[in-house]
Short mmCIF file of C-alpha atoms in Angstrom, two decimals:
data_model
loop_
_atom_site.label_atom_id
_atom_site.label_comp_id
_atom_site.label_asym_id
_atom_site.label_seq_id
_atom_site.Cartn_x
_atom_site.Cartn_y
_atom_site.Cartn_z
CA UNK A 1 2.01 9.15 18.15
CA UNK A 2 -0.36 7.59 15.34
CA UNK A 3 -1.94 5.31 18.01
CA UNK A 4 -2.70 8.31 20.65
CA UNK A 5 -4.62 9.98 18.08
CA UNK A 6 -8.65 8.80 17.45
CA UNK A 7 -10.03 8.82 13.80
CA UNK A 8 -13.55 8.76 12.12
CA UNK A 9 -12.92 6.44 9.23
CA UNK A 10 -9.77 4.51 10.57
CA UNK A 11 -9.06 1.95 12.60
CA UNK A 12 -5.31 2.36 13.72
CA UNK A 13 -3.85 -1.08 15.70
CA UNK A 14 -0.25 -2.80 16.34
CA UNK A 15 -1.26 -6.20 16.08
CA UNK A 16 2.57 -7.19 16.53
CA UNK A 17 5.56 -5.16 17.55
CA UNK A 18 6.26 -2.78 14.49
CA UNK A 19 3.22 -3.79 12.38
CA UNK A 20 0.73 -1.15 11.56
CA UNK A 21 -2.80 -2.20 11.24
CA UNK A 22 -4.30 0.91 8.99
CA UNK A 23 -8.20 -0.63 8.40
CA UNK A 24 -10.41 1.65 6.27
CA UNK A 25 -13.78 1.58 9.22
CA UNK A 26 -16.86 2.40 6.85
CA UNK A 27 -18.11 -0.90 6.29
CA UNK A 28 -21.59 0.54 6.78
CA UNK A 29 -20.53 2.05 3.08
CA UNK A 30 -18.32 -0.21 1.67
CA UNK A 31 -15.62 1.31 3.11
CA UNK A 32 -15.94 4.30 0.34
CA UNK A 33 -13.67 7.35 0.59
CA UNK A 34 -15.25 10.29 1.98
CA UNK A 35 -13.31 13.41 2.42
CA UNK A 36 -12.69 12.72 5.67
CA UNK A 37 -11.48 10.07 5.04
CA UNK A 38 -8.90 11.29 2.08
CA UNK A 39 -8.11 13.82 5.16
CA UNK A 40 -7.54 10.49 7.44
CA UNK A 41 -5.42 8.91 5.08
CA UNK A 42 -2.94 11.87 3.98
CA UNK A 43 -2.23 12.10 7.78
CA UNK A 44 -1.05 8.79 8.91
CA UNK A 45 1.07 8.31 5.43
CA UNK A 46 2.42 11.74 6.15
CA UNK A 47 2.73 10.94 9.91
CA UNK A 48 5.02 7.56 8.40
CA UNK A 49 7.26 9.96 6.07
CA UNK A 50 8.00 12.22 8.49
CA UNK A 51 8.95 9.42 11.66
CA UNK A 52 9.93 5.89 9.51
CA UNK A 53 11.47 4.69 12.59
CA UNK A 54 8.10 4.62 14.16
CA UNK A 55 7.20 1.16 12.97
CA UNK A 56 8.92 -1.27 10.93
CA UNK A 57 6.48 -2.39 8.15
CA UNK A 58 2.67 -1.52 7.41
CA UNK A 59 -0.71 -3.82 6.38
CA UNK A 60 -3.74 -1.77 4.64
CA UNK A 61 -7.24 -3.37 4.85
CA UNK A 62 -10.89 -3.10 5.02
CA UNK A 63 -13.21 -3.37 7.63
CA UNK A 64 -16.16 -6.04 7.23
CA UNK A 65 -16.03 -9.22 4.62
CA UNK A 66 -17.90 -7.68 2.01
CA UNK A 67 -14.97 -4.95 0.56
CA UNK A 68 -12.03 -3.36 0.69
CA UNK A 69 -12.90 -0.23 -0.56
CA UNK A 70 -15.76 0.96 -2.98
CA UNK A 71 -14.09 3.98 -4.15
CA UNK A 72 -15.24 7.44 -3.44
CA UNK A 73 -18.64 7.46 -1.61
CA UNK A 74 -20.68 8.92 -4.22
CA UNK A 75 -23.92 9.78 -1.98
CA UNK A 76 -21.23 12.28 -0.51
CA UNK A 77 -20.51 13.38 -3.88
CA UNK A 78 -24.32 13.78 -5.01
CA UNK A 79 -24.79 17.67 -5.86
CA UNK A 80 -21.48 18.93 -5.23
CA UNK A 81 -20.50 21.86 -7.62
CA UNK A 82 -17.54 21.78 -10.21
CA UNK A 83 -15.27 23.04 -7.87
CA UNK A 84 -16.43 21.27 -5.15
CA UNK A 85 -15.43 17.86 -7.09
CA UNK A 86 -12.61 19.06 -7.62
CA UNK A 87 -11.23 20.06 -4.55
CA UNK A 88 -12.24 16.91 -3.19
CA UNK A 89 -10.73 14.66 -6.02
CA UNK A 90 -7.30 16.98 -5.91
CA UNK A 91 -7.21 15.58 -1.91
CA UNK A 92 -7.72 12.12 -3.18
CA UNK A 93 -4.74 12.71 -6.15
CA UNK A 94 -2.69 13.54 -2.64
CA UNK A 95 -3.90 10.63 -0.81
CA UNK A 96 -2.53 8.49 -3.68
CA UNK A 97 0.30 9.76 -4.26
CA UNK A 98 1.18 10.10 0.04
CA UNK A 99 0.28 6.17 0.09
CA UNK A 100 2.20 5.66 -2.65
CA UNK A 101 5.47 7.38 -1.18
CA UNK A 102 5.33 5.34 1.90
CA UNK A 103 8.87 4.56 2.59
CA UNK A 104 7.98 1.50 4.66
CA UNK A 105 6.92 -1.33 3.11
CA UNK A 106 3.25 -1.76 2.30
CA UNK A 107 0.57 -4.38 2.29
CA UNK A 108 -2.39 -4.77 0.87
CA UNK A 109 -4.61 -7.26 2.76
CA UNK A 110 -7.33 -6.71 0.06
CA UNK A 111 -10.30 -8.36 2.41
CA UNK A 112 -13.17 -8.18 -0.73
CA UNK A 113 -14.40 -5.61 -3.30
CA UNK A 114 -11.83 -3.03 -4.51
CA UNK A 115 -13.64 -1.01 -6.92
CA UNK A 116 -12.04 2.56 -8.82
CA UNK A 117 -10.48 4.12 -5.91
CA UNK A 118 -10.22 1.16 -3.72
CA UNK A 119 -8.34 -0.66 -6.10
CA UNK A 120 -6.49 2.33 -7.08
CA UNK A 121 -5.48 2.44 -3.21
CA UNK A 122 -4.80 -1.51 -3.69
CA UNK A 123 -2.21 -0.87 -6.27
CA UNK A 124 -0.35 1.30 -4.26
CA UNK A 125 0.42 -1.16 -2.32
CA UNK A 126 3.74 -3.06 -2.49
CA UNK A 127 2.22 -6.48 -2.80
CA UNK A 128 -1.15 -7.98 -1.63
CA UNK A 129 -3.10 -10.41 -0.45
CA UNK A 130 -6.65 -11.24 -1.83
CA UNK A 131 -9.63 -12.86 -0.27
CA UNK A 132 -10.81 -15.71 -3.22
CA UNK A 133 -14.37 -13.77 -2.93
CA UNK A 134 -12.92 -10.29 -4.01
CA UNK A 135 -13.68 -8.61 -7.32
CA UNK A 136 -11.58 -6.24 -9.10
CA UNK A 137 -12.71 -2.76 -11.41
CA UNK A 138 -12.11 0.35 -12.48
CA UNK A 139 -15.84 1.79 -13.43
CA UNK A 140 -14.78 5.14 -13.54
CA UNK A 141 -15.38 5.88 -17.24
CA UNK A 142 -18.92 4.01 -16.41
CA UNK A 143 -19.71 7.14 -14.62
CA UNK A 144 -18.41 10.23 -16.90
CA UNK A 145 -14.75 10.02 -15.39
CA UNK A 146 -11.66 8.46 -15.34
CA UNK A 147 -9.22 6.66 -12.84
CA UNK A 148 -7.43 9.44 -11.37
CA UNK A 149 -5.66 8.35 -8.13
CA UNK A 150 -3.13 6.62 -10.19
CA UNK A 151 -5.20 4.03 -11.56
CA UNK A 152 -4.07 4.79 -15.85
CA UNK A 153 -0.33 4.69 -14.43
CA UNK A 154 -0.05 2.05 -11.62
CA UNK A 155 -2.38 -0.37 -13.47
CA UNK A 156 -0.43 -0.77 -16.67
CA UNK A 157 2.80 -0.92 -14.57
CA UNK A 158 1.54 -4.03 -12.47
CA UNK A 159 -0.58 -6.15 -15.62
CA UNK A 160 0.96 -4.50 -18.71
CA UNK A 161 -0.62 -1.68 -20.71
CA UNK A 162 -2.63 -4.01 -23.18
CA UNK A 163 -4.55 -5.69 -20.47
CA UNK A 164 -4.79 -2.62 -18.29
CA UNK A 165 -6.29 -0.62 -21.54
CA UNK A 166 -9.09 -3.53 -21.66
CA UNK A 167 -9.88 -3.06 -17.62
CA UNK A 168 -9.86 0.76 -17.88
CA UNK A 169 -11.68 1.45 -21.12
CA UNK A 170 -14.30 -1.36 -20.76
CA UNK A 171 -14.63 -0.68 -16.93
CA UNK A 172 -15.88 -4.43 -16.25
CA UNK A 173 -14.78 -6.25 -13.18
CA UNK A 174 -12.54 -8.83 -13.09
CA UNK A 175 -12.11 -11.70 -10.82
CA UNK A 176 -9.53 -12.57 -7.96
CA UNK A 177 -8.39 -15.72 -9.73
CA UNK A 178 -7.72 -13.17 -12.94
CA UNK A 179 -5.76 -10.82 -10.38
CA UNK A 180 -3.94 -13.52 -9.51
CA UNK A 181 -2.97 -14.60 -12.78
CA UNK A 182 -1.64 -11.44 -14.20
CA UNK A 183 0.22 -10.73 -11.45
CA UNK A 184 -2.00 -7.77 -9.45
CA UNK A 185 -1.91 -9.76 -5.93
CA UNK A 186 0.48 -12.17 -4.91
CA UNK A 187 -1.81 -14.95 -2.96
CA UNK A 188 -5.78 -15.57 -2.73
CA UNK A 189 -6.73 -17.13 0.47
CA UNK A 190 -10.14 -17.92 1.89
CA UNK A 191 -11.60 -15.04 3.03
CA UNK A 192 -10.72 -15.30 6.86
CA UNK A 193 -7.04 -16.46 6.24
CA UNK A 194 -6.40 -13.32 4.11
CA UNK A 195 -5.55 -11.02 6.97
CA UNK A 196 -3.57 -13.43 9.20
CA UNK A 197 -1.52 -14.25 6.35
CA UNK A 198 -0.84 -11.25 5.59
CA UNK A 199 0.29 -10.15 9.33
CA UNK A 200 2.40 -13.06 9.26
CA UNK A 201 4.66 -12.25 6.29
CA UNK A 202 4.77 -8.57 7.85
CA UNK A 203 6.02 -10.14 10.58
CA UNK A 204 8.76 -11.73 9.01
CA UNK A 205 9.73 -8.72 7.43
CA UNK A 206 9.37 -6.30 10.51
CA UNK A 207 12.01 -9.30 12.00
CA UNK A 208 14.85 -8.13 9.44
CA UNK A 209 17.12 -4.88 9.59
CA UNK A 210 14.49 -1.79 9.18
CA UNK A 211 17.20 0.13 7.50
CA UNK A 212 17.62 -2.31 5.25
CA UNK A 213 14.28 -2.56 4.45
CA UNK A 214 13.60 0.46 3.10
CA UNK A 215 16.77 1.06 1.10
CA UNK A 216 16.11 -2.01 -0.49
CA UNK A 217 12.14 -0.98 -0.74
CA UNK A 218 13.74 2.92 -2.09
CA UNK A 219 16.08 1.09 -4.82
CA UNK A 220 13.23 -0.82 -6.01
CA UNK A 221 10.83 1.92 -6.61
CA UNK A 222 13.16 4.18 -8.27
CA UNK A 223 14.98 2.01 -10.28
CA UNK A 224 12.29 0.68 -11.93
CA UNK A 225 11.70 4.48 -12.99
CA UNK A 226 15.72 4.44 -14.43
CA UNK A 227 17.43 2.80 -17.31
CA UNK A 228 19.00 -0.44 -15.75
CA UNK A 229 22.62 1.39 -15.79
CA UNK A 230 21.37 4.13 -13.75
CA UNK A 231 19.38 1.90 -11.49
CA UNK A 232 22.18 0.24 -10.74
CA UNK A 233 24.36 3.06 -9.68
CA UNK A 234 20.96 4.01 -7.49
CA UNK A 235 20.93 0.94 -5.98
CA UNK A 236 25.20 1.18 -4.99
CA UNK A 237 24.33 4.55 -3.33
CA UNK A 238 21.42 2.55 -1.66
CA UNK A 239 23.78 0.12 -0.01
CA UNK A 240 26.53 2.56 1.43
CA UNK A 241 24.34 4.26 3.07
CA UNK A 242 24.04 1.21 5.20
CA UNK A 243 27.77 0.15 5.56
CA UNK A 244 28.69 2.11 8.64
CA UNK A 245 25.00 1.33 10.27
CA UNK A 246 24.88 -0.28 13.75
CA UNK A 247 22.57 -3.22 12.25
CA UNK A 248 25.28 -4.18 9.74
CA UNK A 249 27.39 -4.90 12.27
CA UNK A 250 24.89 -6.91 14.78
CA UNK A 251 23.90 -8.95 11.51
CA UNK A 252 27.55 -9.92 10.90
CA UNK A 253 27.75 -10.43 14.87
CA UNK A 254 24.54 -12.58 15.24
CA UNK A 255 25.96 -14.78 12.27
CA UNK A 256 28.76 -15.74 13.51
CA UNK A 257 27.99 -16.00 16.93
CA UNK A 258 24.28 -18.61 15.28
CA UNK A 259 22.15 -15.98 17.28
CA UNK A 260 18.85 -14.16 16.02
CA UNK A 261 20.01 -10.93 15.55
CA UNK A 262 18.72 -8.12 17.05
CA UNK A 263 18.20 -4.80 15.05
CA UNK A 264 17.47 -1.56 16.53
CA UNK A 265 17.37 0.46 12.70
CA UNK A 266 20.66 2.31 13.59
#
């Protein structure tokens, strides 16, 4: 059980019925990765794959008001060898892409800064929240490098590549009210609203059919990958699947008996 289990750089919590609460629990540091904490994070996302029934819908945030997540700590990173790097950026490539495959849905409660990895983390998020105080960046090539937790793919995907090219190649930092704009989070908030808000709306979600959820989540995600013909013969295959499920059947119930109705994700 995710909850049983204590972590270093987490902060695991079911603030409602079905909601996970993962908090990144550095704020001492920004909340940057460490390896440990890359470690922290493949575990719990591969913990979700492995048991989706375990909760119903997920909320990613930082600890502290001053970020979300400053990328990779680089004190930790001061003197490593070649190979040292990168073993250590291969487990964050992992922790990307196991965040990113999280078949429940996702949100980003983005709490302040999210700078190279921590808004590479950001963006795999389904949608997000933003405190009005957060800044936005990808300073990678500032420091020799380049996104490479999915920032040069996810990026151009969520603001469009000419935009994205600008961010990425200039690395400057852009506001919250610009994330907002071009689409990158879906609501700024003061800075102490952000993470109720965001618990609310993953309430309302965790309320509908789970199996519904992430089919519809699924058909998403990989038909935007698809031509629109075969996306739509992805999503058909999507829906059967939940034709002969228990929860069809209570929501057709609970309609037309004007009851709540109550799913169970069978």
């Amino acid at each position: 059980m995710l909850l049983d289990r204590a972590y270093s750089t987490l902060l695991l919590t079911e603030p409602s019925p079905g909601i996970l609460q993962v908090m990144l629990n550095r704020p001492e540091r920004a909340n940057a990765f460490t390896t440990e904490m890359g470690q922290e994070l493949v575990a719990v996302f591969q913990a979700l794959e492995a048991d989706p029934g375990a909760f119903r819908c997920v909320v990613l945030t930082g600890a502290g008001g001053r970020a979300f997540c400053a990328g990779a700590d680089l004190k930790e990173r001061d003197g490593m060898t070649d190979a040292q790097f990168a073993k250590q950026h291969y487990l964050f490539e992992r922790m990307a892409r196991t965040v990113l495959g999280c078949p429940l849905p996702l949100l980003g409660a983005i709490n302040g800064a999210a700078f190279a990895g921590g808004l590479e983390l950001a963006l795999c998020c389904d949608f997000a929240y933003a405190s009005e105080a957060a800044r936005f960046a990808l300073t990678e090539v500032t420091l020799g490098i380049m996104p490479g937790a999915g920032g040069t793919q996810n990026l151009p995907r969520t603001i469009g590549e000419r935009r994205a090219k600008e961010v990425i190649l200039t690395g400057r930092p852009f506001s919250a009210k610009e994330a907002l704009e071009w689409g990158m989070v879906n609501k700024l908030l003061p800075p102490e609203e952000v993470l109720p808000a965001v618990l609310e709306t993953a309430q309302t979600i965790a309320s509908n059919a789970p199996l519904s959820v992430r089919q519809a989540k699924k058909s998403i995600t990989q038909g935007l990958q698809m031509d629109r013909a075969s996306g739509m013969l992805f999503e058909i295959e999507a829906y059967y699947q939940l034709i002969p499920t228990e929860d069809r059947m209570e929501g057709i119930r609970a309609f037309n008996e004007k009851r709540k109705p109550v799913f169970k994700g069978r």
